Coordinates of C-alpha atoms and ligand atoms in Angstrom, one line a residue:
M26 CA 174.6 -50.6 -66.3
E27 CA 177.1 -53.0 -67.9
K28 CA 181.3 -52.9 -67.3
K29 CA 182.2 -52.4 -71.5
Y30 CA 179.8 -51.2 -73.9
K31 CA 180.6 -52.4 -77.8
L32 CA 179.9 -51.3 -81.1
F33 CA 177.1 -52.0 -82.9
I34 CA 178.2 -53.2 -86.5
N35 CA 176.0 -54.6 -89.3
G36 CA 173.9 -56.5 -87.2
V37 CA 177.5 -57.5 -84.6
W38 CA 178.2 -56.0 -81.4
V39 CA 182.4 -55.5 -81.8
D40 CA 185.0 -54.6 -79.4
S41 CA 187.0 -51.3 -81.0
E42 CA 189.8 -52.3 -83.1
D43 CA 192.6 -51.2 -81.6
G44 CA 191.6 -51.8 -78.3
S45 CA 190.6 -48.1 -77.0
S46 CA 188.3 -47.0 -75.1
I47 CA 185.8 -44.4 -74.1
D48 CA 185.4 -43.7 -70.0
V49 CA 181.7 -43.0 -69.6
I50 CA 181.5 -40.2 -66.7
N51 CA 178.4 -40.0 -64.1
P52 CA 178.2 -35.8 -63.9
A53 CA 176.8 -36.2 -60.4
T54 CA 180.3 -38.2 -58.9
G55 CA 182.1 -37.0 -61.0
E56 CA 183.2 -40.7 -61.1
K57 CA 183.3 -42.9 -64.2
I58 CA 180.6 -45.9 -64.4
T59 CA 181.8 -47.3 -68.0
E60 CA 183.3 -47.6 -71.1
V61 CA 182.5 -48.3 -74.4
S62 CA 184.8 -49.1 -77.3
Q63 CA 185.9 -46.6 -79.4
A64 CA 185.6 -47.0 -82.9
S65 CA 188.4 -47.1 -85.3
Q66 CA 188.9 -45.4 -88.9
N67 CA 188.2 -49.1 -90.6
Q68 CA 185.0 -49.5 -87.9
V69 CA 183.3 -46.0 -88.9
N70 CA 183.5 -47.1 -92.8
A71 CA 182.7 -50.6 -92.1
A72 CA 179.9 -49.5 -90.6
V73 CA 178.8 -47.2 -93.4
D74 CA 179.4 -50.3 -96.0
A75 CA 176.7 -52.0 -93.6
A76 CA 174.3 -49.2 -93.8
R77 CA 175.4 -49.2 -97.4
E78 CA 174.4 -52.6 -98.5
A79 CA 171.8 -52.7 -96.3
F80 CA 169.6 -49.9 -98.4
D81 CA 170.9 -51.0 -101.7
R82 CA 169.8 -54.7 -101.3
G83 CA 168.0 -55.9 -98.0
P84 CA 164.6 -55.5 -97.6
W85 CA 164.1 -52.6 -95.8
S86 CA 163.8 -50.2 -98.4
R87 CA 161.4 -51.6 -100.0
M88 CA 159.5 -53.3 -97.3
A89 CA 155.8 -52.2 -96.6
P90 CA 155.5 -50.0 -94.2
A91 CA 152.9 -52.1 -92.4
E92 CA 155.9 -54.5 -91.3
R93 CA 158.7 -51.8 -90.3
S94 CA 156.0 -50.0 -87.8
N95 CA 155.2 -53.7 -86.8
L96 CA 158.7 -54.0 -85.7
L97 CA 158.8 -50.5 -84.2
L98 CA 155.6 -50.6 -82.1
K99 CA 157.4 -53.7 -80.8
V100 CA 160.8 -51.6 -80.0
A101 CA 158.4 -49.2 -78.0
E102 CA 156.4 -51.3 -76.0
R103 CA 160.3 -53.0 -75.4
I104 CA 161.6 -49.2 -74.1
E105 CA 157.9 -48.7 -72.2
N106 CA 158.9 -52.2 -70.5
K107 CA 162.0 -51.1 -69.1
L108 CA 161.5 -48.0 -68.2
Q109 CA 163.0 -47.0 -65.5
E110 CA 165.9 -48.8 -66.5
Y111 CA 166.0 -46.7 -69.1
A112 CA 165.5 -43.7 -67.4
T113 CA 168.3 -44.5 -64.3
I114 CA 170.9 -44.8 -66.7
E115 CA 169.8 -41.7 -69.0
S116 CA 169.7 -40.2 -65.6
M117 CA 173.3 -41.5 -64.9
I118 CA 175.3 -41.0 -68.0
S119 CA 173.5 -37.2 -68.6
G120 CA 172.6 -35.7 -65.3
K121 CA 169.0 -35.1 -65.9
T122 CA 166.6 -35.5 -63.1
I123 CA 165.5 -39.2 -62.5
K124 CA 161.5 -37.0 -62.7
Q125 CA 161.9 -35.5 -65.8
S126 CA 163.6 -39.1 -67.8
S127 CA 160.7 -40.8 -66.3
N128 CA 158.0 -38.7 -66.6
Y129 CA 158.9 -37.2 -69.1
D130 CA 161.0 -38.5 -71.6
M131 CA 160.5 -42.0 -71.3
P132 CA 157.5 -42.0 -71.9
Y133 CA 158.0 -38.6 -74.9
I134 CA 160.3 -41.1 -76.4
V135 CA 157.8 -44.2 -76.5
D136 CA 154.7 -41.5 -78.1
N137 CA 157.5 -40.6 -80.8
I138 CA 158.0 -44.0 -81.6
R139 CA 154.6 -45.1 -81.8
Y140 CA 153.7 -41.9 -83.7
M141 CA 156.7 -42.5 -86.2
A142 CA 155.5 -45.9 -86.9
G143 CA 151.6 -44.9 -87.7
T144 CA 152.5 -42.0 -89.5
A145 CA 155.4 -44.1 -92.1
R146 CA 152.2 -45.5 -93.3
N147 CA 150.3 -42.7 -94.0
F148 CA 152.1 -40.4 -96.4
E149 CA 150.6 -38.4 -98.5
G150 CA 150.8 -36.2 -101.6
K151 CA 149.8 -34.8 -105.0
A152 CA 146.4 -37.2 -106.6
L153 CA 147.2 -39.0 -109.4
K154 CA 145.3 -36.7 -111.7
E155 CA 145.4 -35.1 -115.5
Y156 CA 147.6 -32.6 -114.7
V157 CA 148.1 -31.6 -118.5
P158 CA 145.5 -33.0 -121.4
E159 CA 147.8 -36.3 -122.2
G160 CA 149.9 -37.2 -119.1
A161 CA 148.9 -38.6 -115.7
S162 CA 151.0 -37.5 -112.6
T163 CA 151.6 -38.5 -108.8
I164 CA 154.1 -38.3 -106.7
R165 CA 155.9 -41.0 -104.6
R166 CA 157.5 -40.1 -100.9
D167 CA 161.2 -42.7 -101.2
P168 CA 163.5 -42.6 -99.0
I169 CA 166.8 -40.9 -99.4
G170 CA 169.6 -44.0 -98.4
V171 CA 172.4 -44.1 -96.0
V172 CA 171.9 -41.3 -93.1
A173 CA 174.7 -39.9 -90.5
A174 CA 173.2 -39.9 -87.6
I175 CA 175.4 -37.3 -85.2
T176 CA 173.4 -36.4 -81.8
P177 CA 174.0 -34.4 -78.8
W178 CA 174.8 -35.3 -75.4
N179 CA 171.3 -33.5 -73.0
Y180 CA 168.7 -35.7 -74.8
P181 CA 171.0 -39.0 -75.3
L182 CA 168.5 -41.1 -76.3
M183 CA 165.5 -38.5 -77.7
E184 CA 167.9 -36.9 -80.1
V185 CA 168.3 -40.4 -81.5
I186 CA 164.8 -41.1 -81.6
W187 CA 164.1 -38.1 -83.5
R188 CA 167.0 -38.7 -86.1
A189 CA 167.4 -42.5 -86.9
I190 CA 164.4 -43.8 -86.0
A191 CA 162.9 -41.5 -87.8
A192 CA 165.5 -42.1 -90.7
I193 CA 164.7 -45.7 -90.3
S194 CA 160.7 -45.2 -89.8
V195 CA 160.4 -44.9 -94.1
G196 CA 162.6 -47.1 -95.0
N197 CA 166.1 -45.2 -94.7
T198 CA 169.5 -47.4 -93.1
V199 CA 171.2 -45.8 -90.4
V200 CA 174.6 -45.2 -88.5
V201 CA 174.5 -43.5 -85.5
K202 CA 177.0 -41.4 -83.7
P203 CA 175.9 -40.2 -80.3
A204 CA 178.0 -37.6 -77.9
S205 CA 180.7 -39.7 -76.9
L206 CA 179.6 -38.6 -73.1
T207 CA 176.3 -40.3 -73.3
P208 CA 176.6 -43.5 -75.5
V209 CA 174.9 -46.4 -73.0
T210 CA 171.0 -45.5 -73.9
T211 CA 171.4 -45.7 -77.8
L212 CA 173.2 -49.3 -77.5
M213 CA 171.0 -50.0 -75.0
L214 CA 169.0 -49.2 -77.5
A215 CA 170.2 -50.8 -81.3
S216 CA 170.2 -54.2 -78.7
D217 CA 166.2 -53.5 -78.5
L218 CA 166.2 -53.2 -82.4
E219 CA 168.4 -56.2 -82.8
A220 CA 165.9 -58.4 -80.5
V221 CA 162.9 -57.5 -82.4
G222 CA 164.4 -58.6 -85.5
L223 CA 166.0 -55.5 -86.9
P224 CA 167.6 -56.4 -90.2
K225 CA 171.5 -56.2 -90.1
G226 CA 173.3 -53.0 -91.3
V227 CA 169.7 -51.5 -90.7
F228 CA 170.6 -49.6 -87.1
N229 CA 174.0 -49.4 -86.7
V230 CA 176.2 -47.5 -83.8
I231 CA 180.2 -46.5 -83.8
V232 CA 180.9 -44.6 -80.5
G233 CA 183.9 -41.5 -81.1
P234 CA 185.2 -37.9 -81.1
G235 CA 183.1 -35.9 -83.2
S236 CA 186.7 -34.1 -84.5
S237 CA 187.8 -37.7 -86.0
V238 CA 184.7 -40.3 -85.9
G239 CA 182.0 -37.7 -86.6
E240 CA 183.7 -36.1 -89.4
Q241 CA 185.3 -39.2 -90.8
L242 CA 181.6 -40.4 -90.9
A243 CA 180.3 -37.2 -92.2
K244 CA 182.7 -36.6 -95.5
N245 CA 181.9 -40.5 -96.1
K246 CA 181.0 -40.6 -100.4
K247 CA 178.2 -43.8 -99.2
V248 CA 176.5 -41.5 -96.9
D249 CA 173.8 -39.7 -98.2
M250 CA 172.4 -37.6 -95.6
I251 CA 173.6 -35.7 -92.6
A252 CA 171.1 -35.2 -89.9
F253 CA 173.0 -33.2 -86.6
T254 CA 171.6 -31.9 -83.4
G255 CA 174.0 -30.5 -81.8
S256 CA 175.6 -27.0 -82.1
T257 CA 175.7 -24.6 -84.2
E258 CA 179.6 -24.4 -84.6
V259 CA 179.7 -28.1 -85.8
G260 CA 176.5 -27.9 -87.8
K261 CA 178.4 -24.9 -89.8
R262 CA 181.3 -27.6 -90.0
L263 CA 178.8 -30.4 -91.2
M264 CA 177.4 -28.3 -94.0
E265 CA 180.8 -27.8 -95.6
L266 CA 181.8 -31.5 -95.6
G267 CA 178.2 -32.5 -96.7
S268 CA 178.7 -30.3 -99.7
S269 CA 181.5 -32.3 -101.4
T270 CA 178.6 -34.5 -102.3
L271 CA 176.1 -32.5 -101.6
K272 CA 174.2 -34.5 -99.0
K273 CA 170.9 -33.6 -97.8
V274 CA 171.9 -31.6 -94.4
S275 CA 169.1 -31.2 -91.9
L276 CA 170.2 -29.2 -88.8
E277 CA 169.1 -29.0 -85.3
L278 CA 171.2 -26.8 -83.8
G279 CA 171.5 -24.0 -80.2
G280 CA 168.7 -21.9 -79.0
K281 CA 168.4 -18.6 -77.6
A282 CA 164.6 -18.7 -76.7
P283 CA 163.0 -15.2 -75.3
F284 CA 160.4 -15.3 -72.6
I285 CA 158.0 -12.1 -73.2
V286 CA 155.7 -11.3 -70.2
F287 CA 153.4 -8.3 -71.3
D288 CA 152.0 -6.3 -68.0
D289 CA 148.8 -8.0 -68.4
A290 CA 149.9 -11.8 -67.8
D291 CA 149.2 -13.5 -64.8
V292 CA 152.6 -13.0 -62.9
E293 CA 152.4 -16.1 -61.1
A294 CA 151.4 -18.5 -63.9
A295 CA 154.4 -16.8 -65.6
V296 CA 157.0 -17.2 -63.4
Q297 CA 156.2 -20.7 -63.0
G298 CA 156.2 -21.3 -66.5
A299 CA 159.4 -19.3 -66.1
V300 CA 161.5 -21.5 -63.7
V301 CA 160.3 -25.1 -65.6
G302 CA 160.7 -23.0 -68.7
G303 CA 164.4 -22.1 -67.9
L304 CA 165.6 -25.4 -65.4
V305 CA 163.8 -28.1 -67.7
N306 CA 166.7 -30.4 -68.1
N307 CA 169.3 -28.9 -65.7
G308 CA 169.3 -26.0 -68.1
E309 CA 171.2 -27.5 -71.0
D310 CA 167.9 -27.9 -73.5
C311 CA 168.3 -26.2 -76.5
A312 CA 164.6 -24.4 -76.3
N313 CA 165.3 -23.8 -72.3
S314 CA 163.7 -19.9 -72.3
T315 CA 166.8 -17.7 -71.5
R316 CA 166.0 -14.1 -72.2
Y317 CA 163.3 -12.7 -69.5
Y318 CA 161.7 -9.8 -71.5
I319 CA 159.2 -8.2 -68.3
H320 CA 157.4 -5.2 -69.0
E321 CA 158.2 -2.5 -66.7
N322 CA 154.6 -2.3 -65.2
I323 CA 155.2 -6.1 -63.8
Y324 CA 159.4 -6.1 -63.3
S325 CA 159.8 -6.0 -59.9
K326 CA 156.8 -8.2 -59.1
F327 CA 158.0 -10.9 -61.5
L328 CA 161.3 -10.7 -60.3
D329 CA 160.9 -11.4 -56.6
A330 CA 158.9 -13.9 -57.1
L331 CA 160.9 -15.7 -59.9
L332 CA 163.6 -15.4 -56.8
R333 CA 161.2 -16.5 -54.0
E334 CA 160.8 -20.0 -56.7
L335 CA 164.3 -20.4 -57.5
R336 CA 165.0 -20.3 -53.9
K337 CA 162.9 -23.3 -53.7
V338 CA 164.9 -25.4 -56.4
K339 CA 166.3 -29.1 -54.8
I340 CA 169.5 -29.2 -56.4
G341 CA 171.5 -32.7 -55.5
N342 CA 171.6 -36.4 -56.6
P343 CA 169.5 -36.7 -60.1
L344 CA 168.3 -40.0 -58.9
D345 CA 167.0 -38.8 -56.1
E346 CA 162.8 -38.3 -57.2
T347 CA 162.6 -35.5 -54.9
V348 CA 165.7 -33.0 -56.6
D349 CA 164.7 -30.7 -58.8
M350 CA 168.1 -30.1 -60.5
G351 CA 171.3 -32.6 -61.3
P352 CA 174.3 -31.7 -62.2
L353 CA 175.8 -29.8 -65.2
I354 CA 176.7 -32.3 -67.7
S355 CA 180.8 -32.0 -67.4
E356 CA 183.5 -29.9 -65.1
S357 CA 184.6 -28.4 -68.5
H358 CA 181.0 -27.1 -70.0
R359 CA 180.5 -26.5 -66.3
E360 CA 183.3 -23.9 -66.5
R361 CA 182.4 -22.4 -69.6
V362 CA 178.8 -21.8 -68.0
E363 CA 180.4 -20.4 -65.8
S364 CA 182.4 -18.1 -68.0
Y365 CA 180.0 -15.9 -69.0
I366 CA 178.5 -15.6 -65.9
R367 CA 181.7 -14.0 -65.1
K368 CA 181.3 -12.2 -68.5
G369 CA 178.0 -11.4 -67.9
I370 CA 179.0 -9.2 -65.0
E371 CA 182.4 -7.7 -66.7
E372 CA 179.7 -6.2 -69.5
G373 CA 177.7 -4.7 -66.7
G374 CA 174.5 -7.1 -65.5
K375 CA 173.5 -7.3 -61.7
L376 CA 174.0 -10.9 -60.5
T377 CA 170.6 -11.3 -58.9
Y378 CA 170.7 -14.6 -58.1
G379 CA 172.9 -18.3 -57.9
G380 CA 176.3 -17.7 -60.0
K381 CA 178.3 -21.0 -57.4
R382 CA 178.7 -24.2 -57.1
P383 CA 176.5 -25.8 -54.8
L384 CA 177.4 -29.1 -54.2
S385 CA 181.8 -29.9 -53.5
K386 CA 181.2 -33.2 -55.2
G387 CA 179.5 -33.3 -59.4
F388 CA 179.4 -30.8 -61.9
Y389 CA 176.9 -29.0 -59.6
L390 CA 176.1 -25.6 -60.3
E391 CA 173.3 -23.1 -59.4
P392 CA 170.4 -21.2 -61.6
T393 CA 171.3 -18.1 -62.2
V394 CA 169.9 -14.6 -62.7
I395 CA 171.5 -11.7 -64.4
E396 CA 169.4 -8.2 -65.0
T397 CA 170.6 -6.3 -67.5
D398 CA 169.5 -3.7 -69.8
N399 CA 171.9 -4.4 -72.8
N400 CA 170.5 -6.7 -75.0
S401 CA 173.2 -7.1 -77.3
S402 CA 175.8 -8.0 -74.4
V403 CA 177.7 -11.6 -74.6
I404 CA 175.4 -13.1 -72.4
V405 CA 171.8 -12.4 -74.3
Q406 CA 173.2 -13.2 -77.4
E407 CA 175.1 -16.2 -76.7
E408 CA 174.0 -19.5 -75.6
I409 CA 175.4 -20.8 -72.7
F410 CA 173.9 -24.1 -72.6
G411 CA 173.4 -23.6 -68.7
P412 CA 171.0 -21.9 -66.5
V413 CA 171.8 -19.4 -66.5
W414 CA 169.5 -16.3 -67.1
T415 CA 169.2 -12.8 -68.2
V416 CA 166.9 -10.6 -67.6
L417 CA 165.5 -7.4 -69.2
K418 CA 163.4 -4.7 -68.8
F419 CA 160.7 -3.1 -71.7
K420 CA 158.0 -0.8 -72.6
D421 CA 156.3 -1.7 -75.0
Y422 CA 155.1 -4.2 -77.6
D423 CA 157.4 -2.9 -81.2
E424 CA 160.3 -2.8 -78.4
V425 CA 160.0 -6.1 -77.0
I426 CA 159.9 -8.0 -80.4
E427 CA 162.5 -6.3 -82.0
K428 CA 165.0 -7.1 -79.2
A429 CA 162.9 -10.6 -79.3
N430 CA 164.4 -11.6 -82.6
D431 CA 167.6 -9.2 -82.6
V432 CA 169.8 -13.4 -82.0
I433 CA 170.7 -15.3 -84.5
Y434 CA 168.7 -18.3 -83.2
G435 CA 165.0 -18.9 -84.4
L436 CA 164.2 -22.0 -82.5
G437 CA 161.8 -21.2 -79.4
A438 CA 160.1 -18.3 -77.7
S439 CA 156.9 -18.0 -75.6
V440 CA 154.7 -15.2 -75.1
W441 CA 152.8 -14.4 -71.6
T442 CA 149.6 -12.2 -72.2
K443 CA 145.5 -12.3 -71.7
D444 CA 145.2 -10.2 -74.9
I445 CA 144.7 -13.0 -77.9
T446 CA 144.5 -10.4 -80.4
R447 CA 148.5 -9.4 -78.7
A448 CA 149.4 -12.9 -78.8
I449 CA 147.9 -13.8 -82.4
R450 CA 150.6 -10.8 -83.5
A451 CA 153.0 -11.8 -81.8
T452 CA 153.2 -15.8 -83.1
R453 CA 153.2 -13.3 -86.7
D454 CA 156.1 -11.0 -85.6
L455 CA 158.2 -13.4 -83.8
S456 CA 161.3 -14.9 -85.5
F457 CA 160.9 -18.2 -84.4
A458 CA 160.5 -21.8 -85.3
T459 CA 157.7 -22.4 -82.3
V460 CA 156.2 -19.8 -80.2
W461 CA 153.9 -20.5 -76.8
I462 CA 151.4 -18.5 -75.6
N463 CA 151.5 -18.8 -71.9
E464 CA 153.5 -21.6 -72.2
H465 CA 157.4 -22.8 -72.1
V466 CA 158.0 -26.0 -73.5
P467 CA 155.8 -28.7 -74.9
V468 CA 155.8 -29.8 -77.6
P469 CA 153.5 -33.0 -78.6
S470 CA 154.7 -35.7 -81.8
E471 CA 152.6 -34.7 -84.0
M472 CA 153.9 -31.2 -84.6
P473 CA 156.7 -30.4 -85.7
W474 CA 159.9 -29.0 -84.0
P475 CA 161.7 -26.2 -86.8
S476 CA 164.5 -24.1 -86.8
Y477 CA 165.0 -20.5 -88.4
K478 CA 167.9 -18.7 -89.2
Q479 CA 171.1 -20.2 -87.0
S480 CA 169.2 -22.5 -85.5
G481 CA 169.7 -25.0 -88.1
S482 CA 166.9 -26.4 -90.9
G483 CA 164.5 -29.4 -91.6
S484 CA 162.1 -30.5 -89.2
S485 CA 161.7 -33.3 -87.0
L486 CA 158.8 -34.5 -85.3
S487 CA 155.2 -34.7 -86.9
T488 CA 154.7 -35.7 -90.5
Y489 CA 157.0 -32.8 -91.6
G490 CA 159.9 -34.6 -89.4
L491 CA 159.6 -37.9 -91.6
E492 CA 159.1 -36.3 -94.6
E493 CA 162.5 -35.2 -93.9
Y494 CA 163.9 -38.2 -94.3
T495 CA 162.6 -38.8 -98.1
Y496 CA 163.2 -37.8 -101.5
V497 CA 160.3 -36.3 -103.8
K498 CA 160.0 -37.9 -106.8
H499 CA 157.7 -37.1 -109.6
V500 CA 156.0 -39.9 -112.2
Y501 CA 154.1 -39.7 -115.1
F502 CA 152.4 -41.5 -117.5
D503 CA 151.9 -40.6 -120.8
I504 CA 148.1 -41.8 -121.4
S505 CA 147.2 -40.2 -125.1
G506 CA 149.7 -43.3 -126.2
A507 CA 150.5 -41.2 -129.4
T508 CA 152.9 -41.8 -131.1
R509 CA 154.2 -38.1 -131.2
K510 CA 152.5 -36.3 -128.9
S511 CA 151.0 -33.3 -130.4
W512 CA 153.3 -30.8 -128.5
Y513 CA 156.5 -32.3 -130.4
Y514 CA 156.9 -29.7 -132.9
Q515 CA 157.6 -27.4 -130.1
V516 CA 160.6 -29.2 -130.6
Y517 CA 161.2 -30.4 -133.8
G518 CA 158.9 -30.6 -136.9
Q519 CA 155.9 -28.5 -137.7
K520 CA 152.3 -29.1 -136.2
Ligands
NAD1072 P1 178.0 -30.8 -80.6 O1 177.9 -30.1 -81.5 O2 179.3 -30.1 -79.4 O3 177.8 -31.7 -80.4 C1 176.8 -32.6 -80.8 C2 177.6 -34.1 -81.8 O4 178.3 -33.9 -82.7 C3 178.7 -34.8 -80.9 O5 177.9 -36.3 -80.8 C4 179.9 -34.5 -81.3 O6 181.2 -35.7 -80.9 C5 179.5 -34.6 -83.1 N1 180.8 -33.0 -83.2 C6 181.5 -32.5 -82.8 N2 181.8 -31.7 -83.7 C7 182.2 -32.7 -84.7 C8 182.7 -32.7 -85.9 N3 183.3 -31.8 -86.2 N4 182.1 -33.1 -87.3 C9 181.1 -34.7 -86.9 N5 180.3 -34.0 -85.7 C10 181.3 -33.9 -84.8 O7 176.5 -30.3 -79.3 P2 176.5 -30.9 -77.5 O8 178.0 -30.0 -76.6 O9 176.6 -32.6 -77.6 O10 175.3 -30.4 -77.5 C11 174.6 -29.2 -76.6 C12 173.8 -28.2 -78.0 O11 173.3 -29.3 -79.6 C13 173.4 -26.8 -77.9 O12 174.2 -25.7 -78.6 C14 172.0 -27.7 -78.2 O13 171.5 -26.4 -78.8 C15 172.0 -28.3 -79.3 N6 170.3 -29.1 -79.1 C16 169.7 -28.8 -80.2 C17 168.9 -29.6 -80.5 C18 167.3 -29.0 -81.6 O14 166.5 -29.8 -80.8 N7 167.5 -27.7 -82.1 C19 168.7 -30.3 -79.1 C20 169.4 -30.3 -78.6 C21 170.8 -30.1 -78.5

């Protein structure tokens, strides 16, 4: 890792104008590992101006899709060749385990980019056709313009791929503002994009606090679209900020996924899935399974097996290949998560497992299980964004679907059953944008990652995810050749 990282504006690496910088802390030790220049107001505007100029006058938006695609394929290859370096740094800045970043996040990111590079060459739509007798219509898919991509700390590089690489793959230009806690791999990506010859101004990175740098970026009148991944609260603020110039706003926000186990399920499989669904990314994943609804006939069997498996979870240095769970992102975030544990107990929940700090150094927290029968309690309703899971008992289908749907979020949900009819009914009845049956987590690049309710709007991945960054334009050709068309009498004159 470098000692200090600069900002990337208009194809040039620049220091902060006023000398200010942001420390990057290793959550496994609490110690500073590097620092990054912080963008000034002028630099935020300069990055937007660069993206505007590159979109309006540069070659990028008009380039043949194949040319853009080939460049992105080269970037995918560079990341693949440096996969271990990317994975290690990503784990050091975010606390996610090296097992996950090198076997899942980074190979997945490479696949995401290759998928986007291929799909951006394959837009489909309505055929050129005479939908009325005197004219032929078709549609175009045009890039939107300058996209502000504002991303979170939990998947530092992946979210930049899903937002910024998706945007540029179809001809937009971007200004990326990564989370201040985890900007390093975004800047490494900028360096690899530069190395493969991305035209200047197409991909810019500015770093700084959301409340100043993020807001200024989102408000800038030259930005056409805000692509945001983060909390529901900030998503609402960005909708407000975008409204002054009616920017397109695409939001991937919080979640509170239910994990529903019926009494005919393979309980051992459900338990394995429950540990993985809850633990992936140290419990800091928007789609983590967090509300376990277990049928009363198998409740004790499931809970005993879940606790048995949780005792096997190895917590420690995320760079150790044998470790299952690293630290949370920061001291303040751990305190926030712990406050939810206290709240859960105050509300009458039973702390059945975990809740303690297992190591004296770093921001570690044990996976925590709270049993409750109160679906309205704060720990069941609010996104905790840490490894704190509630377990609730249910009797029948209608009851559990109602309880599962009774949250403001609608991102992911899973159902564990061998009954195909019930599984299909549940995919209809659950108000969540992704429903897994007998699984919880996988999303192939070809499938969308959309949102219901207050989990956001729009989609990432798949063709839907790329269409998100385009306008639909109707193009109409007169084919009558007539000076006066037959229908004009409807407006003036006679037939
Ligand atoms: P956050 O909302 O605090 O911050 C996200 C980004 O927004 C950061 O870059 C931050 O600096 C910036 N920001 C904060 N306030 C801002 C403002 N007023 N104006 C402009 N930018 C601002 O979220 P976080 O803590 O970084 O990430 C965790 C959240 O992200 C969780 O809620 C999680 O569910 C969500 N998330 C959702 C998805 C999804 O696919 N739906 C994926 C990953 C994370």
